[in-house]
Tab-separated table of C-alpha atoms in Angstrom:
chain	number	residue	atom	x	y	z
H	1	UNK	CA	75.358	118.641	72.290
H	2	UNK	CA	74.737	116.634	75.359
H	3	UNK	CA	77.126	114.310	77.145
H	4	UNK	CA	74.706	111.531	76.362
H	5	UNK	CA	72.603	111.096	73.428
H	6	UNK	CA	69.795	108.410	73.053
H	7	UNK	CA	70.137	105.857	70.373
H	8	UNK	CA	67.369	104.025	68.674
H	9	UNK	CA	67.260	101.161	70.963
H	10	UNK	CA	66.701	103.455	74.015
H	11	UNK	CA	70.395	102.994	75.405
H	12	UNK	CA	72.594	105.705	76.300
H	13	UNK	CA	75.533	106.565	74.049
H	14	UNK	CA	78.437	109.094	75.064
H	15	UNK	CA	79.378	112.038	73.083
H	16	UNK	CA	83.014	112.876	73.305
H	17	UNK	CA	83.154	116.675	73.225
H	18	UNK	CA	81.255	117.095	76.335
H	19	UNK	CA	82.446	114.249	78.475
H	20	UNK	CA	85.163	115.988	80.382
H	21	UNK	CA	82.696	118.627	81.629
H	22	UNK	CA	80.221	115.774	82.721
H	23	UNK	CA	83.137	113.978	84.517
H	24	UNK	CA	84.074	117.122	86.196
H	25	UNK	CA	80.476	117.703	87.416
H	26	UNK	CA	80.122	113.909	88.622
H	27	UNK	CA	83.470	114.318	90.394
H	28	UNK	CA	82.489	117.590	91.955
H	29	UNK	CA	79.558	116.226	94.070
H	30	UNK	CA	81.789	113.235	94.928
H	31	UNK	CA	84.532	115.542	96.228
H	32	UNK	CA	81.745	117.123	98.675
H	33	UNK	CA	80.711	113.616	99.685
H	34	UNK	CA	84.347	112.759	100.593
H	35	UNK	CA	85.096	116.091	102.287
H	36	UNK	CA	82.091	115.290	104.555
H	37	UNK	CA	83.498	111.952	105.768
H	38	UNK	CA	86.494	113.745	107.457
H	39	UNK	CA	85.513	117.439	107.706
H	40	UNK	CA	83.755	116.927	111.191
H	41	UNK	CA	86.834	115.358	113.042
H	42	UNK	CA	88.548	118.518	113.880
H	43	UNK	CA	85.291	120.246	114.452
H	44	UNK	CA	84.018	117.691	117.150
H	45	UNK	CA	85.393	119.619	120.311
H	46	UNK	CA	83.735	122.717	119.047
H	47	UNK	CA	80.436	120.807	118.423
H	48	UNK	CA	80.657	119.191	121.776
H	49	UNK	CA	81.334	122.313	123.641
H	50	UNK	CA	78.222	124.016	122.103
H	51	UNK	CA	75.754	121.253	122.671
H	52	UNK	CA	77.407	119.997	125.833
H	53	UNK	CA	77.918	116.547	124.595
H	54	UNK	CA	80.366	113.858	125.514
H	55	UNK	CA	82.716	112.189	122.992
H	56	UNK	CA	80.609	108.953	122.845
H	57	UNK	CA	77.540	110.839	121.768
H	58	UNK	CA	79.716	112.993	119.301
H	59	UNK	CA	81.023	109.890	117.798
H	60	UNK	CA	77.862	109.331	115.840
H	61	UNK	CA	78.333	112.434	113.968
H	62	UNK	CA	81.214	110.727	112.250
H	63	UNK	CA	80.241	107.016	112.182
H	64	UNK	CA	76.410	107.565	111.532
H	65	UNK	CA	77.221	109.169	108.115
H	66	UNK	CA	79.554	106.533	106.834
H	67	UNK	CA	77.621	103.579	108.228
H	68	UNK	CA	74.375	104.772	106.848
H	69	UNK	CA	75.755	105.811	103.477
H	70	UNK	CA	77.520	102.479	103.246
H	71	UNK	CA	74.512	100.484	104.291
H	72	UNK	CA	72.120	101.993	101.805
H	73	UNK	CA	74.655	101.937	98.843
H	74	UNK	CA	73.419	98.673	97.445
H	75	UNK	CA	69.838	99.843	97.431
H	76	UNK	CA	71.107	103.251	95.696
H	77	UNK	CA	72.882	101.060	93.217
H	78	UNK	CA	69.779	99.009	92.629
H	79	UNK	CA	67.508	102.117	92.268
H	80	UNK	CA	70.068	103.444	89.778
H	81	UNK	CA	69.659	100.502	87.519
H	82	UNK	CA	65.851	100.530	87.776
H	83	UNK	CA	65.135	104.141	87.828
H	84	UNK	CA	67.724	105.858	85.835
H	85	UNK	CA	71.306	107.106	86.575
H	86	UNK	CA	70.552	110.772	86.035
H	87	UNK	CA	67.523	110.808	88.019
H	88	UNK	CA	69.036	109.159	90.978
H	89	UNK	CA	72.155	111.294	90.818
H	90	UNK	CA	69.987	114.387	91.038
H	91	UNK	CA	67.683	113.012	93.942
H	92	UNK	CA	70.783	111.896	95.740
H	93	UNK	CA	72.528	115.421	95.365
H	94	UNK	CA	69.300	117.292	96.497
H	95	UNK	CA	69.002	115.139	99.463
H	96	UNK	CA	72.674	115.621	100.255
H	97	UNK	CA	72.304	119.473	99.833
H	98	UNK	CA	69.172	119.664	101.994
H	99	UNK	CA	70.838	117.522	104.802
H	100	UNK	CA	73.851	119.752	104.665
H	101	UNK	CA	71.679	122.819	105.338
H	102	UNK	CA	69.922	121.118	108.106
H	103	UNK	CA	73.110	120.058	109.677
H	104	UNK	CA	74.469	123.613	109.729
H	105	UNK	CA	71.199	124.914	111.134
H	106	UNK	CA	70.791	122.156	113.657
H	107	UNK	CA	69.701	123.418	117.226
H	108	UNK	CA	70.961	120.365	119.092
H	109	UNK	CA	73.012	117.170	118.620
H	110	UNK	CA	70.091	114.672	117.857
H	111	UNK	CA	69.210	116.974	114.980
H	112	UNK	CA	72.707	117.267	113.796
H	113	UNK	CA	73.079	113.357	113.891
H	114	UNK	CA	69.746	113.012	112.097
H	115	UNK	CA	70.987	115.421	109.377
H	116	UNK	CA	74.231	113.322	109.158
H	117	UNK	CA	72.232	110.208	108.474
H	118	UNK	CA	70.285	111.895	105.770
H	119	UNK	CA	73.645	112.978	104.253
H	120	UNK	CA	74.747	109.478	104.160
H	121	UNK	CA	71.383	108.511	102.478
H	122	UNK	CA	71.945	111.116	99.738
H	123	UNK	CA	75.390	109.832	99.073
H	124	UNK	CA	74.024	106.392	98.864
H	125	UNK	CA	71.651	107.507	95.895
H	126	UNK	CA	74.221	109.895	94.272
H	127	UNK	CA	77.551	107.990	94.618
H	128	UNK	CA	76.604	104.746	92.647
H	129	UNK	CA	74.862	106.746	90.041
H	130	UNK	CA	77.882	108.980	89.288
H	131	UNK	CA	80.151	105.993	89.259
H	132	UNK	CA	77.894	104.079	86.828
H	133	UNK	CA	77.370	107.000	84.541
H	134	UNK	CA	81.390	107.169	84.419
H	135	UNK	CA	81.637	103.602	83.525
H	136	UNK	CA	79.254	104.032	80.586
H	137	UNK	CA	80.452	107.412	79.551
H	138	UNK	CA	84.015	105.906	79.147
H	139	UNK	CA	83.432	102.360	77.866
H	140	UNK	CA	86.833	101.510	76.764
H	141	UNK	CA	89.193	99.920	79.387
H	142	UNK	CA	92.000	102.585	79.110
H	143	UNK	CA	89.875	105.616	79.206
H	144	UNK	CA	87.714	104.231	81.776
H	145	UNK	CA	90.770	103.595	83.959
H	146	UNK	CA	91.821	107.196	83.289
H	147	UNK	CA	88.492	108.543	84.066
H	148	UNK	CA	87.987	106.556	87.259
H	149	UNK	CA	91.512	107.722	88.153
H	150	UNK	CA	90.318	111.304	88.003
H	151	UNK	CA	87.097	110.437	89.868
H	152	UNK	CA	89.210	108.529	92.537
H	153	UNK	CA	91.742	111.485	92.723
H	154	UNK	CA	89.146	114.078	93.522
H	155	UNK	CA	87.489	111.762	96.032
H	156	UNK	CA	90.575	110.814	97.668
H	157	UNK	CA	91.631	114.619	97.659
H	158	UNK	CA	88.246	115.285	99.316
H	159	UNK	CA	89.228	113.076	102.374
H	160	UNK	CA	92.240	115.184	102.906
H	161	UNK	CA	90.777	118.494	102.188
H	162	UNK	CA	88.229	117.771	104.706
H	163	UNK	CA	90.774	117.575	107.431
H	164	UNK	CA	92.428	120.906	106.448
H	165	UNK	CA	89.112	122.670	105.718
H	166	UNK	CA	87.615	121.813	109.080
H	167	UNK	CA	90.551	123.334	110.899
H	168	UNK	CA	90.615	126.494	108.955
H	169	UNK	CA	86.844	127.061	109.089
H	170	UNK	CA	86.548	126.074	112.768
H	171	UNK	CA	89.366	128.467	113.559
H	172	UNK	CA	88.403	131.373	111.278
H	173	UNK	CA	84.599	131.098	111.139
H	174	UNK	CA	82.374	128.763	112.876
H	175	UNK	CA	81.835	124.991	112.869
H	176	UNK	CA	78.414	125.246	111.209
H	177	UNK	CA	80.036	126.526	108.079
H	178	UNK	CA	81.615	122.969	107.419
H	179	UNK	CA	78.070	122.067	106.254
H	180	UNK	CA	76.970	125.271	104.782
H	181	UNK	CA	79.655	125.470	102.227
H	182	UNK	CA	77.942	122.511	100.737
H	183	UNK	CA	74.792	124.278	99.819
H	184	UNK	CA	75.832	126.389	96.983
H	185	UNK	CA	78.033	124.011	95.504
H	186	UNK	CA	75.381	121.351	95.286
H	187	UNK	CA	72.761	123.801	93.931
H	188	UNK	CA	75.384	124.503	91.144
H	189	UNK	CA	75.675	120.749	90.455
H	190	UNK	CA	71.739	120.495	90.365
H	191	UNK	CA	71.486	123.316	87.856
H	192	UNK	CA	74.289	122.090	85.382
H	193	UNK	CA	73.606	118.393	85.301
H	194	UNK	CA	70.511	118.471	83.083
H	195	UNK	CA	72.480	120.404	80.479
H	196	UNK	CA	75.416	117.967	80.559
H	197	UNK	CA	73.916	114.604	81.278
H	198	UNK	CA	70.947	113.434	79.369
H	199	UNK	CA	68.344	111.331	80.818
H	200	UNK	CA	68.530	107.558	80.474
H	201	UNK	CA	66.629	105.707	77.901
H	202	UNK	CA	63.690	103.968	79.262
H	203	UNK	CA	63.424	100.964	77.167
H	204	UNK	CA	66.580	99.220	78.521
H	205	UNK	CA	65.478	99.082	82.062
H	206	UNK	CA	63.471	95.984	83.425
H	207	UNK	CA	60.988	97.164	86.071
H	208	UNK	CA	61.481	94.818	89.288
H	209	UNK	CA	60.698	95.023	92.783
H	210	UNK	CA	63.293	96.234	95.346
H	211	UNK	CA	64.490	94.536	98.569
H	212	UNK	CA	63.845	96.831	101.629
H	213	UNK	CA	64.298	94.046	104.068
H	214	UNK	CA	67.898	93.530	102.603
H	215	UNK	CA	68.608	97.319	102.824
H	216	UNK	CA	67.366	97.621	106.459
H	217	UNK	CA	69.541	94.503	107.539
H	218	UNK	CA	72.725	95.813	105.782
H	219	UNK	CA	72.228	99.277	107.528
H	220	UNK	CA	71.299	98.095	110.925
H	221	UNK	CA	73.735	95.175	111.015
H	222	UNK	CA	76.874	97.455	110.616
H	223	UNK	CA	75.416	99.993	112.916
H	224	UNK	CA	74.932	97.473	115.863
H	225	UNK	CA	78.252	95.889	115.044
H	226	UNK	CA	80.120	99.284	115.043
H	227	UNK	CA	78.396	100.187	118.319
H	228	UNK	CA	79.458	96.991	120.039
H	229	UNK	CA	83.120	97.327	118.866
H	230	UNK	CA	83.373	100.947	119.898
H	231	UNK	CA	81.603	100.572	123.194
H	232	UNK	CA	82.837	96.924	123.952
H	233	UNK	CA	79.284	95.599	124.169
H	234	UNK	CA	79.449	91.930	123.180
H	235	UNK	CA	75.593	91.863	123.023
H	236	UNK	CA	75.547	94.609	120.500
H	237	UNK	CA	78.353	93.155	118.365
H	238	UNK	CA	76.801	89.662	118.250
H	239	UNK	CA	73.519	91.327	117.428
H	240	UNK	CA	75.148	93.065	114.495
H	241	UNK	CA	76.714	89.906	113.360
H	242	UNK	CA	73.448	88.158	113.389
H	243	UNK	CA	71.750	90.879	111.519
H	244	UNK	CA	74.592	90.470	108.761
H	245	UNK	CA	74.033	86.691	108.652
H	246	UNK	CA	70.356	87.334	108.295
H	247	UNK	CA	71.001	89.469	105.428
H	248	UNK	CA	72.925	86.795	103.589
H	249	UNK	CA	70.103	84.511	104.161
H	250	UNK	CA	67.539	87.015	102.865
H	251	UNK	CA	69.620	87.813	99.824
H	252	UNK	CA	69.860	84.120	98.874
H	253	UNK	CA	66.091	83.409	99.090
H	254	UNK	CA	64.390	86.585	97.838
H	255	UNK	CA	63.369	86.967	94.324
H	256	UNK	CA	64.538	90.600	94.051
H	257	UNK	CA	67.643	90.773	96.015
H	258	UNK	CA	69.716	93.992	96.263
H	259	UNK	CA	72.539	92.350	94.619
H	260	UNK	CA	72.298	88.619	93.375
H	261	UNK	CA	74.860	86.291	95.025
H	262	UNK	CA	75.695	85.176	91.558
H	263	UNK	CA	77.145	88.526	90.943
H	264	UNK	CA	80.077	87.493	93.064
H	265	UNK	CA	80.817	84.455	90.821
H	266	UNK	CA	82.700	86.987	88.697
H	267	UNK	CA	86.262	86.223	90.315
H	268	UNK	CA	87.813	89.638	89.418
H	269	UNK	CA	84.812	91.653	91.117
H	270	UNK	CA	84.809	89.442	93.924
H	271	UNK	CA	88.428	89.561	94.589
H	272	UNK	CA	88.598	93.335	94.047
H	273	UNK	CA	85.712	93.978	96.551
H	274	UNK	CA	87.078	91.766	99.082
H	275	UNK	CA	90.710	93.258	98.890
H	276	UNK	CA	88.839	96.734	99.216
H	277	UNK	CA	87.752	96.086	102.859
H	278	UNK	CA	90.932	96.232	104.551
H	279	UNK	CA	92.545	98.657	102.436
H	280	UNK	CA	89.753	101.091	103.178
H	281	UNK	CA	89.742	100.170	107.001
H	282	UNK	CA	93.630	101.115	107.002
H	283	UNK	CA	92.838	104.444	105.403
H	284	UNK	CA	90.021	105.282	107.848
H	285	UNK	CA	92.077	104.179	110.836
H	286	UNK	CA	95.225	106.197	109.574
H	287	UNK	CA	93.192	109.374	109.359
H	288	UNK	CA	91.666	109.050	112.606
H	289	UNK	CA	94.901	107.787	114.723
H	290	UNK	CA	97.314	110.230	113.057
H	291	UNK	CA	94.961	113.203	113.699
H	292	UNK	CA	94.835	112.349	117.554
H	293	UNK	CA	98.635	111.739	117.478
H	294	UNK	CA	99.360	115.014	115.856
H	295	UNK	CA	97.175	117.102	118.204
H	296	UNK	CA	97.313	115.230	121.499
H	297	UNK	CA	100.856	113.864	121.455
H	298	UNK	CA	102.706	116.404	119.274
H	299	UNK	CA	100.500	119.242	120.427
H	300	UNK	CA	99.429	120.675	117.179
H	301	UNK	CA	96.570	122.966	116.675
H	302	UNK	CA	93.697	121.835	114.502
H	303	UNK	CA	94.920	123.918	111.749
H	304	UNK	CA	98.453	122.775	112.075
H	305	UNK	CA	97.108	119.190	112.053
H	306	UNK	CA	95.194	119.760	108.930
H	307	UNK	CA	98.088	121.364	107.065
H	308	UNK	CA	100.400	118.343	108.114
H	309	UNK	CA	98.228	116.202	105.695
H	310	UNK	CA	99.292	118.404	102.710
H	311	UNK	CA	102.328	115.925	101.904
H	312	UNK	CA	99.934	113.089	102.098
H	313	UNK	CA	97.511	114.796	99.492
H	314	UNK	CA	100.289	115.452	97.183
H	315	UNK	CA	101.685	111.947	97.404
H	316	UNK	CA	98.201	110.614	96.913
H	317	UNK	CA	97.569	112.753	93.596
H	318	UNK	CA	100.879	111.733	92.174
H	319	UNK	CA	100.323	107.980	92.786
H	320	UNK	CA	96.676	108.131	91.391
H	321	UNK	CA	98.004	110.040	88.177
H	322	UNK	CA	100.238	106.976	87.570
H	323	UNK	CA	97.632	104.371	88.040
H	324	UNK	CA	96.560	103.906	84.440
H	325	UNK	CA	100.070	103.640	83.171
H	326	UNK	CA	100.845	101.045	85.763
H	327	UNK	CA	97.627	98.954	84.819
H	328	UNK	CA	98.617	99.160	81.146
H	329	UNK	CA	102.300	98.040	81.882
H	330	UNK	CA	101.787	95.341	84.450
H	331	UNK	CA	98.046	94.667	84.753
H	332	UNK	CA	95.362	95.238	87.210
H	333	UNK	CA	96.285	92.318	89.586
H	334	UNK	CA	100.145	93.425	90.019
H	335	UNK	CA	99.058	97.034	90.378
H	336	UNK	CA	96.689	96.208	93.041
H	337	UNK	CA	99.182	94.122	94.986
H	338	UNK	CA	101.778	96.892	94.437
H	339	UNK	CA	99.290	99.358	96.132
H	340	UNK	CA	98.681	96.920	98.883
H	341	UNK	CA	102.267	96.412	99.635
H	342	UNK	CA	103.141	99.973	99.701
H	343	UNK	CA	100.333	100.712	102.005
H	344	UNK	CA	101.415	97.938	104.301
H	345	UNK	CA	105.024	99.389	104.309
H	346	UNK	CA	103.730	102.762	105.445
H	347	UNK	CA	101.618	101.303	108.060
H	348	UNK	CA	104.599	99.297	109.396
H	349	UNK	CA	106.585	102.548	109.710
H	350	UNK	CA	103.764	104.028	111.679
H	351	UNK	CA	103.777	101.002	113.953
H	352	UNK	CA	106.859	102.373	115.330
H	353	UNK	CA	105.834	105.616	116.386
H	354	UNK	CA	107.641	106.855	119.544
H	355	UNK	CA	105.909	108.231	122.571
H	356	UNK	CA	107.318	111.557	121.935
H	357	UNK	CA	108.195	111.820	118.231
H	358	UNK	CA	108.188	114.478	115.451
H	359	UNK	CA	106.545	115.021	112.334
H	360	UNK	CA	109.264	114.800	109.784
H	361	UNK	CA	111.125	111.638	111.034
H	362	UNK	CA	108.371	109.745	112.611
H	363	UNK	CA	105.083	110.490	110.840
H	364	UNK	CA	105.694	111.712	107.278
H	365	UNK	CA	107.662	108.783	105.901
H	366	UNK	CA	104.768	106.357	106.931
H	367	UNK	CA	102.200	109.020	105.800
H	368	UNK	CA	103.640	109.120	102.399
H	369	UNK	CA	103.873	105.442	102.118
H	370	UNK	CA	100.309	105.063	102.866
H	371	UNK	CA	99.197	107.711	100.605
H	372	UNK	CA	101.143	106.162	97.593
H	373	UNK	CA	99.789	102.692	98.293
H	374	UNK	CA	96.346	104.024	98.918
H	375	UNK	CA	96.379	105.991	95.575
H	376	UNK	CA	97.547	103.058	93.463
H	377	UNK	CA	95.601	100.322	95.361
H	378	UNK	CA	92.198	101.725	95.787
H	379	UNK	CA	91.951	103.043	92.100
H	380	UNK	CA	93.286	99.708	90.709
H	381	UNK	CA	90.779	97.754	92.806
H	382	UNK	CA	87.934	99.988	91.829
H	383	UNK	CA	88.709	99.528	88.321
H	384	UNK	CA	88.783	95.576	88.766
H	385	UNK	CA	85.399	95.930	90.608
H	386	UNK	CA	83.695	97.416	87.485
H	387	UNK	CA	85.173	94.699	85.186
H	388	UNK	CA	82.849	93.579	82.382
H	389	UNK	CA	79.934	95.871	83.565
H	390	UNK	CA	76.814	96.241	81.416
H	391	UNK	CA	74.016	98.687	80.733
H	392	UNK	CA	71.919	96.335	83.434
H	393	UNK	CA	74.422	95.973	86.182
H	394	UNK	CA	76.605	98.938	86.154
H	395	UNK	CA	74.795	100.454	89.006
H	396	UNK	CA	74.776	97.265	91.065
H	397	UNK	CA	78.777	96.985	90.541
H	398	UNK	CA	78.941	100.537	91.483
H	399	UNK	CA	76.912	100.226	94.542
H	400	UNK	CA	78.792	96.908	95.623
H	401	UNK	CA	82.209	98.557	95.361
H	402	UNK	CA	81.169	101.868	96.966
H	403	UNK	CA	79.316	99.766	99.904
H	404	UNK	CA	82.359	97.629	100.702
H	405	UNK	CA	84.688	100.718	100.457
H	406	UNK	CA	82.281	102.482	103.230
H	407	UNK	CA	81.372	99.729	105.647
H	408	UNK	CA	84.995	98.349	105.338
H	409	UNK	CA	86.351	101.692	106.362
H	410	UNK	CA	83.959	102.159	109.182
H	411	UNK	CA	83.852	98.608	110.682
H	412	UNK	CA	87.681	98.350	110.089
H	413	UNK	CA	87.944	101.818	111.930
H	414	UNK	CA	85.759	100.378	114.731
H	415	UNK	CA	87.884	97.356	115.263
H	416	UNK	CA	91.287	99.092	115.028
H	417	UNK	CA	90.208	102.291	116.962
H	418	UNK	CA	88.375	100.182	119.590
H	419	UNK	CA	91.583	98.433	120.240
H	420	UNK	CA	93.767	101.493	120.213
H	421	UNK	CA	91.520	103.475	122.415
H	422	UNK	CA	90.418	100.480	124.823
H	423	UNK	CA	90.794	102.649	127.944
H	424	UNK	CA	89.332	105.951	126.193
H	425	UNK	CA	92.805	107.548	126.616
H	426	UNK	CA	95.480	108.278	124.056
H	427	UNK	CA	98.120	105.668	124.411
H	428	UNK	CA	100.803	105.548	121.667
H	429	UNK	CA	101.531	101.945	122.489
H	430	UNK	CA	97.953	101.031	121.529
H	431	UNK	CA	98.320	103.187	118.282
H	432	UNK	CA	101.394	101.189	117.293
H	433	UNK	CA	99.388	97.773	117.866
H	434	UNK	CA	96.586	99.021	115.605
H	435	UNK	CA	98.998	100.255	112.779
H	436	UNK	CA	100.771	96.710	113.153
H	437	UNK	CA	97.521	94.883	112.726
H	438	UNK	CA	96.414	96.982	109.781
H	439	UNK	CA	99.911	96.233	108.089
H	440	UNK	CA	99.598	92.568	108.664
H	441	UNK	CA	96.074	92.472	107.344
H	442	UNK	CA	97.187	94.131	104.211
H	443	UNK	CA	100.316	91.794	103.556
H	444	UNK	CA	97.761	88.819	103.851
H	445	UNK	CA	95.427	90.757	101.551
H	446	UNK	CA	98.305	91.198	99.094
H	447	UNK	CA	99.201	87.679	99.218
H	448	UNK	CA	95.629	86.467	98.442
H	449	UNK	CA	95.134	88.862	95.440
H	450	UNK	CA	98.432	87.727	93.928
H	451	UNK	CA	97.371	84.028	94.171
H	452	UNK	CA	93.751	84.239	93.283
H	453	UNK	CA	93.020	87.129	91.065
H	454	UNK	CA	93.170	87.006	87.303
H	455	UNK	CA	95.427	89.439	85.689
H	456	UNK	CA	94.390	91.894	82.818
H	457	UNK	CA	96.147	94.610	81.092
H	458	UNK	CA	94.228	97.682	79.601
H	459	UNK	CA	94.174	98.269	75.914
H	460	UNK	CA	93.400	101.377	74.295
């Protein structure tokens, strides 16, 4: 029996006995996608040494992946609704796998960057498809919260595992294997998916045109803005803002937008997506800045720096495992606020990092606070961002949520890291400033969510 069965009206119905396997498969690819967000960080010096590239050029190996992925996620969500969830999941997985192979075999840095851009495009197709499949596979509020908690836990674990895995692979094997390990796992996903996830019914989808202009603007705008922030180029930053403004204008006037602006009239979704931006930015900046602090200030080796994130991972998993219970007890709004406040508290602790500190007293308490807050806050906001989705807009809602997560993390990282590394050198005082800004932004976000969001409780 398949995970999905087709009803007489052409819609897709879940079959319970295979759903855990389908969830595991969908989460496996998302794990790889999350791993590839962070796996390159520790490997960058080795890549730069082989290709004789400077830090400025190498930065696009990291930011190109997340910005292209985030910029195209809305298009991916739209394609998911129009062309079918399983079809787009398989297409995105195949593109991600082929791009991983190309990255592992890249003869020079431009080829590697191009492969990373293609990986981001694969994510943009596969991730909203997987998220919308989960939303429809688990239609009940409580079971959806649990399923998204599993999906979010595996995705978040991938971010941490990427750091640990990168150090181990670079030290024991070669940096090319950080991409090569993706290939056999993606092949397994491609082989097993048709047996676990049945194709969508064709009768429920309305054929409408796409919005390539909107997708191009939403990709190029953040790329230009991030370049301007990281390189302190006012012209590039202004160009990015102009492109984003044109995107809003185009979306308000086109007959077939990537996402109708009326979509944001749903208050719970709008607040959840807006609150995701500073939370994702804080997570991205924490990974980047703490990795630099551990290696360049505390003198950790790449492998030691990766292993230092294991307590973070454990705290994150524990927090995520409790989200569905918290939502059932105190509602989505209060759970979201709790996550935001805990994250802000962890960042406030990191804002006092000494110039010559230690892992246990100076880094770990703040790291655990951020981990617990992220685990609670991101999953609660993710759950709220899918409130009241239907067969017609599940992919769009998933694409919007993933888009704000990716772009918020990338652009927030550019803002905070651009400030922290203004002179190109590692200065702990500027790290403290970046963490303090991130904490203040989350306190303001928590207050806004508490005052504006409608509260709900999950019922089984």
